Short mmCIF file of C-alpha atoms and ligand atoms in Angstrom, two decimals:
data_model
loop_
_atom_site.label_atom_id
_atom_site.label_comp_id
_atom_site.label_asym_id
_atom_site.label_seq_id
_atom_site.Cartn_x
_atom_site.Cartn_y
_atom_site.Cartn_z
CA MET A 1 0.00 0.00 0.00
CA GLY A 2 2.83 2.33 0.87
CA LEU A 3 4.85 1.82 -2.29
CA SER A 4 1.79 1.86 -4.51
CA SER A 5 0.61 5.11 -2.90
CA ALA A 6 4.09 6.53 -3.46
CA TYR A 7 3.91 5.52 -7.12
CA TYR A 8 0.68 7.44 -7.77
CA LEU A 9 1.53 10.38 -5.52
CA HIS A 10 4.83 10.85 -7.33
CA GLN A 11 3.00 10.61 -10.65
CA ALA A 12 0.60 13.32 -9.44
CA GLY A 13 3.56 15.62 -8.85
CA HIS A 14 4.15 15.21 -5.10
CA ASN A 15 7.56 15.04 -3.49
CA VAL A 16 7.29 11.68 -1.70
CA ILE A 17 9.29 10.14 1.15
CA VAL A 18 8.54 6.55 2.19
CA LEU A 19 9.64 5.61 5.71
CA ASP A 20 9.79 1.92 6.62
CA LYS A 21 10.75 0.31 9.90
CA GLY A 22 12.33 -2.53 7.95
CA ASP A 23 14.53 -2.69 4.88
CA PHE A 24 11.69 -2.91 2.33
CA LEU A 25 12.80 -6.46 1.53
CA ASP A 26 10.27 -8.43 3.53
CA ASN A 27 6.73 -7.76 4.62
CA CYS A 28 3.33 -9.28 3.97
CA SER A 29 3.46 -8.14 0.35
CA TYR A 30 6.27 -10.59 -0.52
CA GLY A 31 5.34 -14.19 0.37
CA ASN A 32 1.65 -14.08 -0.47
CA ALA A 33 -0.13 -16.13 -3.13
CA GLY A 34 -0.13 -13.34 -5.70
CA TYR A 35 -3.80 -13.49 -6.67
CA VAL A 36 -5.24 -10.43 -8.36
CA CYS A 37 -8.73 -11.58 -7.75
CA PRO A 38 -12.10 -9.93 -8.37
CA SER A 39 -13.41 -13.41 -7.42
CA HIS A 40 -12.81 -12.56 -3.76
CA PHE A 41 -16.02 -10.57 -3.34
CA ILE A 42 -16.91 -12.40 -0.10
CA PRO A 43 -15.28 -10.63 2.87
CA LEU A 44 -13.31 -12.49 5.55
CA ALA A 45 -16.07 -11.86 8.10
CA THR A 46 -18.77 -14.43 7.23
CA PRO A 47 -21.12 -16.51 9.40
CA GLY A 48 -19.28 -19.63 8.09
CA ILE A 49 -15.81 -18.58 9.26
CA VAL A 50 -17.05 -17.92 12.80
CA LYS A 51 -18.68 -21.39 13.02
CA GLN A 52 -15.73 -23.15 11.38
CA GLY A 53 -13.20 -21.10 13.35
CA LEU A 54 -14.65 -22.21 16.67
CA LYS A 55 -14.28 -25.87 15.59
CA TRP A 56 -10.73 -25.37 14.36
CA MET A 57 -9.46 -23.38 17.30
CA LEU A 58 -8.00 -26.25 19.27
CA ASN A 59 -6.03 -27.78 16.41
CA SER A 60 -2.50 -26.43 15.93
CA ARG A 61 -2.44 -27.55 12.27
CA SER A 62 -5.81 -26.07 11.35
CA PRO A 63 -6.17 -23.29 8.76
CA PHE A 64 -7.85 -20.77 11.09
CA TYR A 65 -6.87 -19.92 14.63
CA VAL A 66 -7.44 -17.10 17.07
CA GLN A 67 -4.95 -17.02 19.91
CA PRO A 68 -7.01 -16.64 23.08
CA SER A 69 -5.84 -13.55 24.90
CA LEU A 70 -7.23 -10.94 27.24
CA SER A 71 -5.77 -8.11 25.17
CA GLY A 72 -8.27 -5.30 24.82
CA SER A 73 -7.55 -4.89 21.11
CA LEU A 74 -8.27 -8.57 20.38
CA ILE A 75 -11.50 -8.54 22.38
CA ASP A 76 -12.62 -5.32 20.69
CA TRP A 77 -11.71 -6.69 17.23
CA GLY A 78 -13.29 -10.10 17.94
CA LEU A 79 -16.60 -8.66 19.07
CA LYS A 80 -16.79 -6.41 16.02
CA PHE A 81 -15.75 -9.28 13.73
CA VAL A 82 -18.48 -11.59 15.04
CA LYS A 83 -21.04 -8.79 14.78
CA SER A 84 -20.01 -8.08 11.16
CA ALA A 85 -20.05 -11.75 10.18
CA ASN A 86 -23.65 -11.86 8.98
CA LYS A 87 -25.48 -12.50 5.74
CA LYS A 88 -26.40 -8.87 5.18
CA HIS A 89 -22.76 -7.76 5.48
CA VAL A 90 -21.68 -10.46 3.01
CA GLU A 91 -24.35 -9.27 0.57
CA THR A 92 -23.64 -5.54 0.86
CA SER A 93 -19.86 -6.05 0.56
CA ALA A 94 -19.95 -7.89 -2.76
CA VAL A 95 -20.35 -4.91 -5.12
CA PRO A 96 -17.78 -2.65 -3.38
CA LEU A 97 -15.24 -5.52 -3.26
CA ARG A 98 -15.84 -6.36 -6.91
CA ASP A 99 -15.53 -2.74 -8.00
CA ILE A 100 -12.29 -2.00 -6.18
CA ALA A 101 -10.76 -5.31 -7.34
CA ILE A 102 -11.62 -4.70 -10.99
CA PHE A 103 -10.28 -1.17 -10.71
CA SER A 104 -7.07 -2.46 -9.16
CA GLN A 105 -6.64 -5.18 -11.79
CA GLN A 106 -6.84 -2.48 -14.47
CA GLU A 107 -4.07 -0.56 -12.72
CA TYR A 108 -1.89 -3.69 -12.54
CA LYS A 109 -2.32 -4.07 -16.29
CA THR A 110 -0.99 -0.53 -16.68
CA TRP A 111 2.03 -1.40 -14.54
CA ALA A 112 2.62 -4.56 -16.53
CA SER A 113 2.93 -2.44 -19.67
CA ILE A 114 5.69 -0.18 -18.27
CA PRO A 115 8.95 -1.15 -20.04
CA GLY A 116 11.18 -3.11 -17.65
CA PHE A 117 8.48 -3.40 -14.98
CA ASP A 118 8.44 -7.16 -14.59
CA MET A 119 6.05 -8.76 -12.11
CA ALA A 120 5.32 -11.97 -14.05
CA TYR A 121 1.69 -10.93 -14.46
CA GLU A 122 -0.51 -13.59 -16.04
CA HIS A 123 -4.23 -13.73 -16.67
CA LYS A 124 -5.08 -17.45 -16.48
CA GLY A 125 -7.98 -17.45 -14.06
CA LEU A 126 -8.24 -19.09 -10.64
CA LEU A 127 -9.59 -22.52 -9.73
CA GLU A 128 -11.44 -23.18 -6.50
CA ILE A 129 -11.34 -26.96 -6.14
CA PHE A 130 -13.77 -28.72 -3.81
CA GLN A 131 -13.99 -32.26 -2.46
CA THR A 132 -17.25 -32.49 -0.58
CA GLN A 133 -20.89 -32.34 -1.56
CA SER A 134 -21.60 -29.45 0.81
CA MET A 135 -18.76 -27.41 -0.71
CA ALA A 136 -20.08 -28.32 -4.21
CA GLU A 137 -23.43 -26.81 -3.27
CA HIS A 138 -21.69 -23.74 -1.86
CA ALA A 139 -19.71 -23.48 -5.13
CA HIS A 140 -22.91 -23.61 -7.14
CA HIS A 141 -24.27 -20.58 -5.20
CA THR A 142 -20.96 -18.75 -5.51
CA VAL A 143 -20.99 -19.17 -9.29
CA GLU A 144 -24.56 -17.85 -9.51
CA LYS A 145 -23.58 -14.88 -7.39
CA ALA A 146 -20.40 -14.22 -9.38
CA LYS A 147 -22.31 -14.36 -12.65
CA ALA A 148 -24.91 -11.96 -11.25
CA LEU A 149 -22.02 -9.61 -10.45
CA GLY A 150 -20.89 -9.87 -14.06
CA LEU A 151 -17.72 -11.85 -13.28
CA ASP A 152 -16.62 -14.35 -15.91
CA THR A 153 -17.05 -17.62 -14.00
CA GLU A 154 -17.81 -21.28 -14.70
CA LEU A 155 -18.60 -24.37 -12.64
CA LEU A 156 -16.40 -27.27 -13.81
CA SER A 157 -17.18 -30.96 -13.53
CA TYR A 158 -14.44 -33.26 -12.31
CA GLU A 159 -13.62 -34.25 -15.92
CA GLU A 160 -13.42 -30.61 -17.04
CA LEU A 161 -11.17 -29.78 -14.09
CA GLN A 162 -8.89 -32.73 -14.68
CA LYS A 163 -8.59 -31.75 -18.35
CA MET A 164 -7.15 -28.39 -17.32
CA GLU A 165 -4.46 -30.13 -15.25
CA PRO A 166 -3.83 -33.33 -17.26
CA GLN A 167 -0.44 -34.09 -15.68
CA THR A 168 -1.68 -34.02 -12.06
CA LYS A 169 -4.20 -36.39 -10.50
CA ILE A 170 -6.75 -34.33 -8.58
CA ASN A 171 -8.73 -35.71 -5.70
CA GLY A 172 -11.85 -33.54 -5.90
CA LEU A 173 -15.43 -33.34 -7.11
CA GLY A 174 -15.07 -30.30 -9.36
CA ALA A 175 -14.10 -26.65 -9.27
CA ILE A 176 -15.12 -23.10 -9.88
CA LEU A 177 -13.10 -21.45 -12.61
CA PHE A 178 -12.90 -17.69 -12.12
CA LYS A 179 -11.73 -16.57 -15.53
CA CYS A 180 -11.80 -12.98 -14.26
CA ASP A 181 -8.74 -13.52 -12.04
CA ALA A 182 -5.05 -12.94 -12.71
CA HIS A 183 -1.90 -13.56 -10.68
CA LEU A 184 1.64 -12.33 -10.40
CA TYR A 185 4.90 -13.07 -8.61
CA PRO A 186 4.81 -10.75 -5.57
CA ASN A 187 8.60 -10.77 -5.03
CA LYS A 188 9.11 -9.46 -8.56
CA LEU A 189 6.33 -6.92 -8.18
CA MET A 190 8.01 -5.50 -5.06
CA LYS A 191 11.44 -5.49 -6.68
CA SER A 192 10.15 -3.71 -9.78
CA LEU A 193 8.19 -1.20 -7.74
CA LEU A 194 11.18 -0.36 -5.53
CA ALA A 195 13.47 0.00 -8.55
CA TYR A 196 10.95 2.16 -10.40
CA LEU A 197 10.40 4.48 -7.42
CA LYS A 198 14.14 4.82 -6.84
CA GLN A 199 14.73 5.62 -10.46
CA GLN A 200 11.96 8.24 -10.35
CA GLY A 201 13.65 9.94 -7.40
CA VAL A 202 11.24 8.89 -4.66
CA GLN A 203 13.09 8.76 -1.33
CA LEU A 204 12.89 5.32 0.22
CA VAL A 205 14.21 5.49 3.77
CA SER A 206 14.74 2.13 5.46
CA ASN A 207 15.06 1.28 9.15
CA LYS A 208 13.03 4.31 10.20
CA GLU A 209 10.30 3.29 12.56
CA VAL A 210 7.61 5.93 12.93
CA LYS A 211 7.29 6.70 16.64
CA GLY A 212 4.89 9.62 16.61
CA PHE A 213 3.66 12.77 14.92
CA GLU A 214 4.03 16.47 15.61
CA LYS A 215 0.74 18.28 15.22
CA ASN A 216 -0.39 21.83 14.98
CA ASN A 217 -3.81 23.31 14.44
CA LYS A 218 -5.60 20.08 13.37
CA ALA A 219 -2.82 19.08 10.99
CA VAL A 220 0.14 16.72 11.28
CA THR A 221 3.23 18.80 10.60
CA LYS A 222 6.04 16.26 11.19
CA VAL A 223 6.52 12.50 11.23
CA ILE A 224 8.84 11.50 14.06
CA THR A 225 11.22 8.54 13.99
CA LEU A 226 13.77 7.58 16.65
CA LYS A 227 16.49 9.98 15.52
CA ASN A 228 14.86 12.17 12.87
CA SER A 229 11.74 14.06 11.98
CA TYR A 230 10.26 14.65 8.54
CA GLU A 231 8.12 17.64 7.63
CA ALA A 232 4.92 16.75 5.82
CA ASP A 233 2.01 18.46 4.08
CA GLU A 234 0.16 15.16 3.81
CA VAL A 235 0.68 11.88 5.64
CA VAL A 236 -0.34 8.40 4.44
CA ILE A 237 -0.54 5.66 7.07
CA ALA A 238 0.00 2.36 5.26
CA THR A 239 1.70 0.36 7.97
CA GLY A 240 -0.06 -2.97 7.40
CA ALA A 241 -0.65 -5.12 10.46
CA TRP A 242 0.89 -2.42 12.68
CA SER A 243 -1.58 0.28 11.61
CA ARG A 244 -3.82 0.16 14.68
CA GLU A 245 -1.00 1.46 16.86
CA ILE A 246 0.08 4.11 14.33
CA ALA A 247 -3.49 5.34 13.82
CA ALA A 248 -3.84 5.65 17.60
CA MET A 249 -0.99 8.21 17.45
CA VAL A 250 -3.39 10.45 15.48
CA GLN A 251 -6.24 9.68 17.90
CA THR A 252 -7.97 7.39 15.40
CA LYS A 253 -9.37 3.97 16.30
CA ILE A 254 -9.14 1.27 13.68
CA PRO A 255 -10.05 -2.22 14.84
CA LEU A 256 -7.30 -4.32 13.27
CA MET A 257 -5.46 -7.53 14.13
CA PRO A 258 -2.51 -9.27 12.48
CA GLY A 259 -3.58 -12.47 10.66
CA ARG A 260 -0.46 -14.56 10.25
CA GLY A 261 -0.12 -16.79 7.22
CA TYR A 262 2.69 -19.03 5.97
CA SER A 263 4.00 -19.99 2.56
CA LEU A 264 6.52 -22.27 0.97
CA THR A 265 7.93 -21.68 -2.51
CA LEU A 266 9.58 -24.39 -4.60
CA GLU A 267 11.98 -22.55 -6.92
CA ASN A 268 12.47 -25.32 -9.43
CA SER A 269 9.36 -27.28 -8.83
CA PRO A 270 9.30 -30.93 -9.82
CA TYR A 271 5.51 -30.67 -9.43
CA GLN A 272 3.48 -29.00 -12.09
CA PHE A 273 0.18 -27.19 -11.78
CA ASN A 274 -1.01 -25.01 -14.64
CA HIS A 275 -3.40 -22.67 -12.85
CA PRO A 276 -3.54 -20.88 -9.52
CA ALA A 277 -5.90 -22.83 -7.29
CA VAL A 278 -7.54 -22.71 -3.90
CA LEU A 279 -8.06 -26.11 -2.27
CA MET A 280 -11.34 -25.18 -0.67
CA GLU A 281 -11.77 -27.54 2.29
CA GLY A 282 -8.06 -27.29 3.08
CA ARG A 283 -8.02 -23.49 2.73
CA VAL A 284 -4.71 -23.68 0.90
CA ALA A 285 -3.61 -21.58 -2.06
CA ILE A 286 -1.35 -22.95 -4.79
CA THR A 287 0.19 -20.59 -7.30
CA PRO A 288 2.44 -21.51 -10.17
CA MET A 289 4.42 -18.30 -10.68
CA ASP A 290 7.24 -16.79 -12.65
CA GLY A 291 8.02 -19.83 -14.80
CA ASN A 292 9.01 -22.86 -12.83
CA LYS A 293 8.14 -21.70 -9.30
CA ILE A 294 5.22 -22.93 -7.30
CA ARG A 295 4.02 -21.44 -4.02
CA PHE A 296 1.82 -23.06 -1.38
CA GLY A 297 0.28 -20.75 1.18
CA GLY A 298 -2.39 -20.58 3.82
CA THR A 299 -3.54 -20.42 7.43
CA MET A 300 -4.96 -17.45 9.26
CA GLU A 301 -3.66 -17.12 12.80
CA VAL A 302 -5.01 -14.08 14.56
CA VAL A 303 -2.09 -13.40 16.90
CA SER A 304 0.20 -10.67 18.14
CA THR A 305 3.18 -10.01 15.83
CA LYS A 306 5.35 -10.93 18.82
CA THR A 307 4.07 -14.53 19.01
CA PRO A 308 6.75 -16.95 17.75
CA PRO A 309 5.80 -18.67 14.46
CA ARG A 310 4.17 -22.09 14.66
CA PHE A 311 5.74 -23.87 11.73
CA GLU A 312 3.65 -27.00 12.31
CA ARG A 313 0.93 -25.07 10.51
CA VAL A 314 2.92 -25.57 7.32
CA GLU A 315 2.62 -29.33 7.91
CA GLY A 316 -1.14 -28.73 7.85
CA ILE A 317 -0.78 -26.93 4.50
CA LEU A 318 1.31 -29.77 3.00
CA LYS A 319 -1.11 -32.38 4.30
CA ALA A 320 -4.01 -30.60 2.61
CA VAL A 321 -2.00 -30.41 -0.64
CA LYS A 322 -1.32 -34.16 -0.56
CA ASN A 323 -4.96 -34.84 0.16
CA PHE A 324 -6.08 -32.93 -2.95
CA LEU A 325 -3.09 -33.75 -5.15
CA PRO A 326 -1.84 -37.20 -4.06
CA GLY A 327 1.23 -36.96 -6.32
CA PHE A 328 2.49 -33.86 -4.48
CA ASP A 329 4.58 -35.55 -1.85
CA ILE A 330 6.37 -32.53 -0.43
CA ALA A 331 8.56 -33.09 2.61
CA MET A 332 8.47 -30.48 5.36
CA PRO A 333 11.48 -28.24 4.64
CA SER A 334 13.73 -26.65 7.25
CA THR A 335 12.18 -23.56 8.81
CA ASP A 336 14.59 -21.17 7.04
CA LYS A 337 12.86 -22.15 3.78
CA LEU A 338 9.47 -21.07 5.10
CA TRP A 339 7.96 -17.62 4.94
CA TYR A 340 5.36 -16.01 7.14
CA GLY A 341 3.72 -12.62 7.16
CA TYR A 342 1.00 -10.65 8.91
CA ARG A 343 -2.14 -9.70 7.03
CA PRO A 344 -3.69 -6.48 8.30
CA CYS A 345 -7.18 -7.78 9.17
CA SER A 346 -9.95 -5.26 9.64
CA ALA A 347 -12.90 -6.26 11.79
CA ASP A 348 -15.25 -6.79 8.84
CA GLY A 349 -12.90 -7.93 6.08
CA LEU A 350 -13.09 -4.64 4.15
CA PRO A 351 -10.09 -2.34 3.91
CA TYR A 352 -9.84 1.04 5.60
CA ILE A 353 -9.19 3.65 2.91
CA GLY A 354 -9.86 7.30 3.51
CA ARG A 355 -9.19 10.46 5.45
CA ILE A 356 -9.54 10.65 9.21
CA SER A 357 -11.60 13.24 11.06
CA LYS A 358 -9.12 14.39 13.76
CA TYR A 359 -6.46 15.83 11.42
CA ARG A 360 -7.05 17.34 8.02
CA ASN A 361 -3.99 15.95 6.24
CA VAL A 362 -3.92 12.23 7.10
CA VAL A 363 -5.02 9.38 4.82
CA VAL A 364 -5.17 5.74 5.97
CA ALA A 365 -4.75 2.77 3.60
CA THR A 366 -4.78 -0.56 5.41
CA GLY A 367 -6.91 -3.47 6.64
CA HIS A 368 -6.90 -5.37 3.35
CA ALA A 369 -6.59 -8.76 5.07
CA MET A 370 -6.54 -11.54 2.43
CA ILE A 371 -6.83 -9.26 -0.61
CA GLY A 372 -4.12 -6.65 -0.12
CA LEU A 373 -2.04 -7.77 -3.06
CA SER A 374 -5.09 -7.78 -5.29
CA LEU A 375 -6.16 -4.30 -4.18
CA GLY A 376 -2.62 -2.90 -3.96
CA ALA A 377 -2.36 -0.99 -7.21
CA GLY A 378 -5.91 0.35 -7.01
CA THR A 379 -5.53 1.45 -3.39
CA GLY A 380 -2.43 3.48 -4.24
CA LYS A 381 -4.34 5.33 -6.92
CA LEU A 382 -7.27 5.96 -4.58
CA VAL A 383 -4.86 7.35 -1.97
CA SER A 384 -3.45 9.83 -4.48
CA GLU A 385 -6.98 10.91 -5.41
CA LEU A 386 -7.79 11.44 -1.73
CA VAL A 387 -4.62 13.44 -1.14
CA ASP A 388 -5.45 15.68 -4.09
CA ASP A 389 -9.08 16.01 -2.96
CA ARG A 390 -10.24 14.62 -6.28
CA LYS A 391 -13.37 12.51 -6.80
CA THR A 392 -12.26 8.94 -6.18
CA SER A 393 -12.49 6.38 -8.99
CA VAL A 394 -14.34 4.01 -6.64
CA ASP A 395 -16.93 4.92 -3.99
CA LEU A 396 -15.02 4.73 -0.71
CA THR A 397 -18.03 4.93 1.65
CA PRO A 398 -17.95 1.17 2.48
CA PHE A 399 -14.22 1.47 3.29
CA ALA A 400 -14.52 4.55 5.56
CA VAL A 401 -11.74 4.51 8.15
CA GLU A 402 -14.01 5.45 11.06
CA ARG A 403 -16.97 3.21 10.19
CA PHE A 404 -16.71 1.47 13.59
CA GLY A 405 -16.79 4.81 15.42
CA LYS A 406 -14.38 7.61 16.22
C1 LIG B 1 -0.01 -16.61 3.13
C2 LIG B 1 -0.63 -15.35 2.55
C3 LIG B 1 -1.17 -15.38 1.27
C4 LIG B 1 -1.77 -14.23 0.74
N1 LIG B 1 -2.22 -14.27 -0.54
C5 LIG B 1 -2.78 -13.15 -1.09
C6 LIG B 1 -3.23 -13.17 -2.43
O1 LIG B 1 -3.07 -14.14 -3.15
N2 LIG B 1 -3.81 -12.04 -2.92
C7 LIG B 1 -3.99 -10.93 -2.15
O2 LIG B 1 -4.58 -9.98 -2.62
N3 LIG B 1 -3.52 -10.88 -0.88
C8 LIG B 1 -2.93 -11.95 -0.33
N4 LIG B 1 -2.46 -11.92 0.96
C9 LIG B 1 -2.63 -10.68 1.74
C10 LIG B 1 -1.64 -9.61 1.36
O3 LIG B 1 -0.34 -10.17 1.35
C11 LIG B 1 -1.71 -8.42 2.34
O4 LIG B 1 -3.04 -7.97 2.46
C12 LIG B 1 -0.86 -7.26 1.87
O5 LIG B 1 0.46 -7.69 1.60
C13 LIG B 1 -0.83 -6.15 2.90
O6 LIG B 1 -0.03 -5.09 2.39
P1 LIG B 1 0.31 -3.82 3.28
O7 LIG B 1 1.06 -2.88 2.45
O8 LIG B 1 -0.93 -3.33 3.95
O9 LIG B 1 1.24 -4.42 4.47
P2 LIG B 1 2.77 -4.86 4.44
O10 LIG B 1 3.13 -5.42 3.12
O11 LIG B 1 2.98 -5.72 5.64
O12 LIG B 1 3.55 -3.51 4.61
C14 LIG B 1 3.47 -2.77 5.79
C15 LIG B 1 4.79 -2.03 5.97
O13 LIG B 1 4.67 -1.10 7.05
C16 LIG B 1 5.91 -1.04 7.71
N5 LIG B 1 5.71 -0.50 9.07
C17 LIG B 1 4.95 -1.01 10.06
N6 LIG B 1 5.02 -0.23 11.16
C18 LIG B 1 5.84 0.80 10.85
C19 LIG B 1 6.31 1.94 11.57
N7 LIG B 1 5.94 2.19 12.83
N8 LIG B 1 7.15 2.79 10.94
C20 LIG B 1 7.55 2.57 9.65
N9 LIG B 1 7.13 1.50 8.93
C21 LIG B 1 6.28 0.64 9.52
C22 LIG B 1 6.38 -2.49 7.71
O14 LIG B 1 7.78 -2.57 7.91
C23 LIG B 1 5.95 -2.96 6.32
O15 LIG B 1 6.98 -2.82 5.37
C24 LIG B 1 -1.85 -13.03 1.52
C25 LIG B 1 -1.25 -13.00 2.79
C26 LIG B 1 -0.65 -14.13 3.30
C27 LIG B 1 -0.02 -14.07 4.66
#
C-alpha cells in the first residue's frame, strides 16, 4: 500500500518520502499467493468462518486460529468481527469488493505495460477446487452470485477440471473457474516497484520506525522517527498489520489484528500445476508463478506479531496439498525455507481507505486482510486521489476509516 501510494503520488507531482521500519525487503506483500482476484467478493467476516473457526481453534495444524488472549484490542476486534459476520454484510460487501478489485486489476495491467516493470503478471484465471458435496453446493451458489455480479465464472465438472491439469491427478469433485482472475509473482512486483520508485527519485528510507507525529492546528506537521523528523504536508498511514498502533498516534481507532499466514515456494518445482488454485476444504492456495516456481500458502492465525511462528501449521498446509493432489509428496522443509507474514485484518474484512476526522492531512490505507495484493495498485491510486481532494475512482463509503466509530 505504501509503495503503490508513493507511485501514484509521485506521478501526481508530489515530493514523496517513504519511511519503513524494515529494509523494504520483507513484509506481507512478498510471500503471499499473488492473486489479483475480483473473485474474492466475499469478505473475511462471514457466518461460516465464525462457526468453522470455533471448531478449528484447538487444532495447531488447522487453517484458522485465534490465539485466546485478554488483550483489549483482540477482544474489541473479535466482538466487532463476530457482529459483522452476517449474511447482510456479506451481501452488501460484494459490489464494493468487486468494483475495487476490478479497478485495481486495471491498474496492474498498466504497470505490466511499463517497459522493464516485470512482475510476471498472467491472466489465467483461478480454480477453487472442492472435495465435498456441501462445498459443491456452496460453489454452485458462488458461481450464480459471481455471474450476477458480471464476473466471468464457470462451474467445472471433475472431468473438465482434470482436463485443465492433465499431468496431475486431482482428488476432488469439481471446481469453480474464475476466468476474471489474474496472478503475479509478488517478489518481482516488489522489486520492480522499488526499482521504479528509486529511479523516479522517490526517497525510500529504510530502518526508520515511525514513533509519533508532531501536530499543529488540526494538521500533522512532522513525522517523528527515533532519531529524525520529517516535515509533511500530507501523511499516508499504510503500515499494514501495525496500523492500529500508528493510527492511535493520530487519535484514530481502527479495529485491526494481524492475521499470520505461511508460505513455501519451490523454486524449481518438480511438481506442475497449470493454474492458480484454492483447495477449498483445506483453505490452501497454490500458485504456479514466474516460470518454474510454485508457491503453497495458507492459514490465518489471529495473533500478536510478537508470538513466535508455529511452523507445524505448514505441515497442515502440505497435508491438505497431498490430500487434494496425491502426487504432491512434499517433505516439510527446514524452517529457514518457510515464509510467514502478517495480514492487516480489519474487523469486517473490508479495507480502511480514507481520510480521518481528527487531522485534516492524514489518509489511511490498510486493513486489506486476504486481498491486499489484489487491491494494492488500485488502493495506491485511490490514496493519491484522496490526497489531491479529487473525486475517487471508486466509492469509498464502504471502506470509511471510522466506520466502527471515532
Ligand atoms: C499466506 C498469505 C497469502 C496471501 N495471498 C494473497 C493473495 O493471493 N492475494 C492478495 O490480494 N492478498 C494476499 N495476501 C494478503 C496480502 O499479502 C496483504 O493484504 C498485503 O500484503 C498487505 O499489504 P500492506 O502494504 O498493507 O502491508 P505490508 O506489506 O505488511 O507492509 C506494511 C509495511 O509497514 C511497515 N511499518 C509497520 N510499522 C511501521 C512503523 N511504525 N514505521 C515505519 N514503517 C512501519 C512495515 O515494515 C511494512 O513494510 C496473503 C497474505 C498471506 C499471509
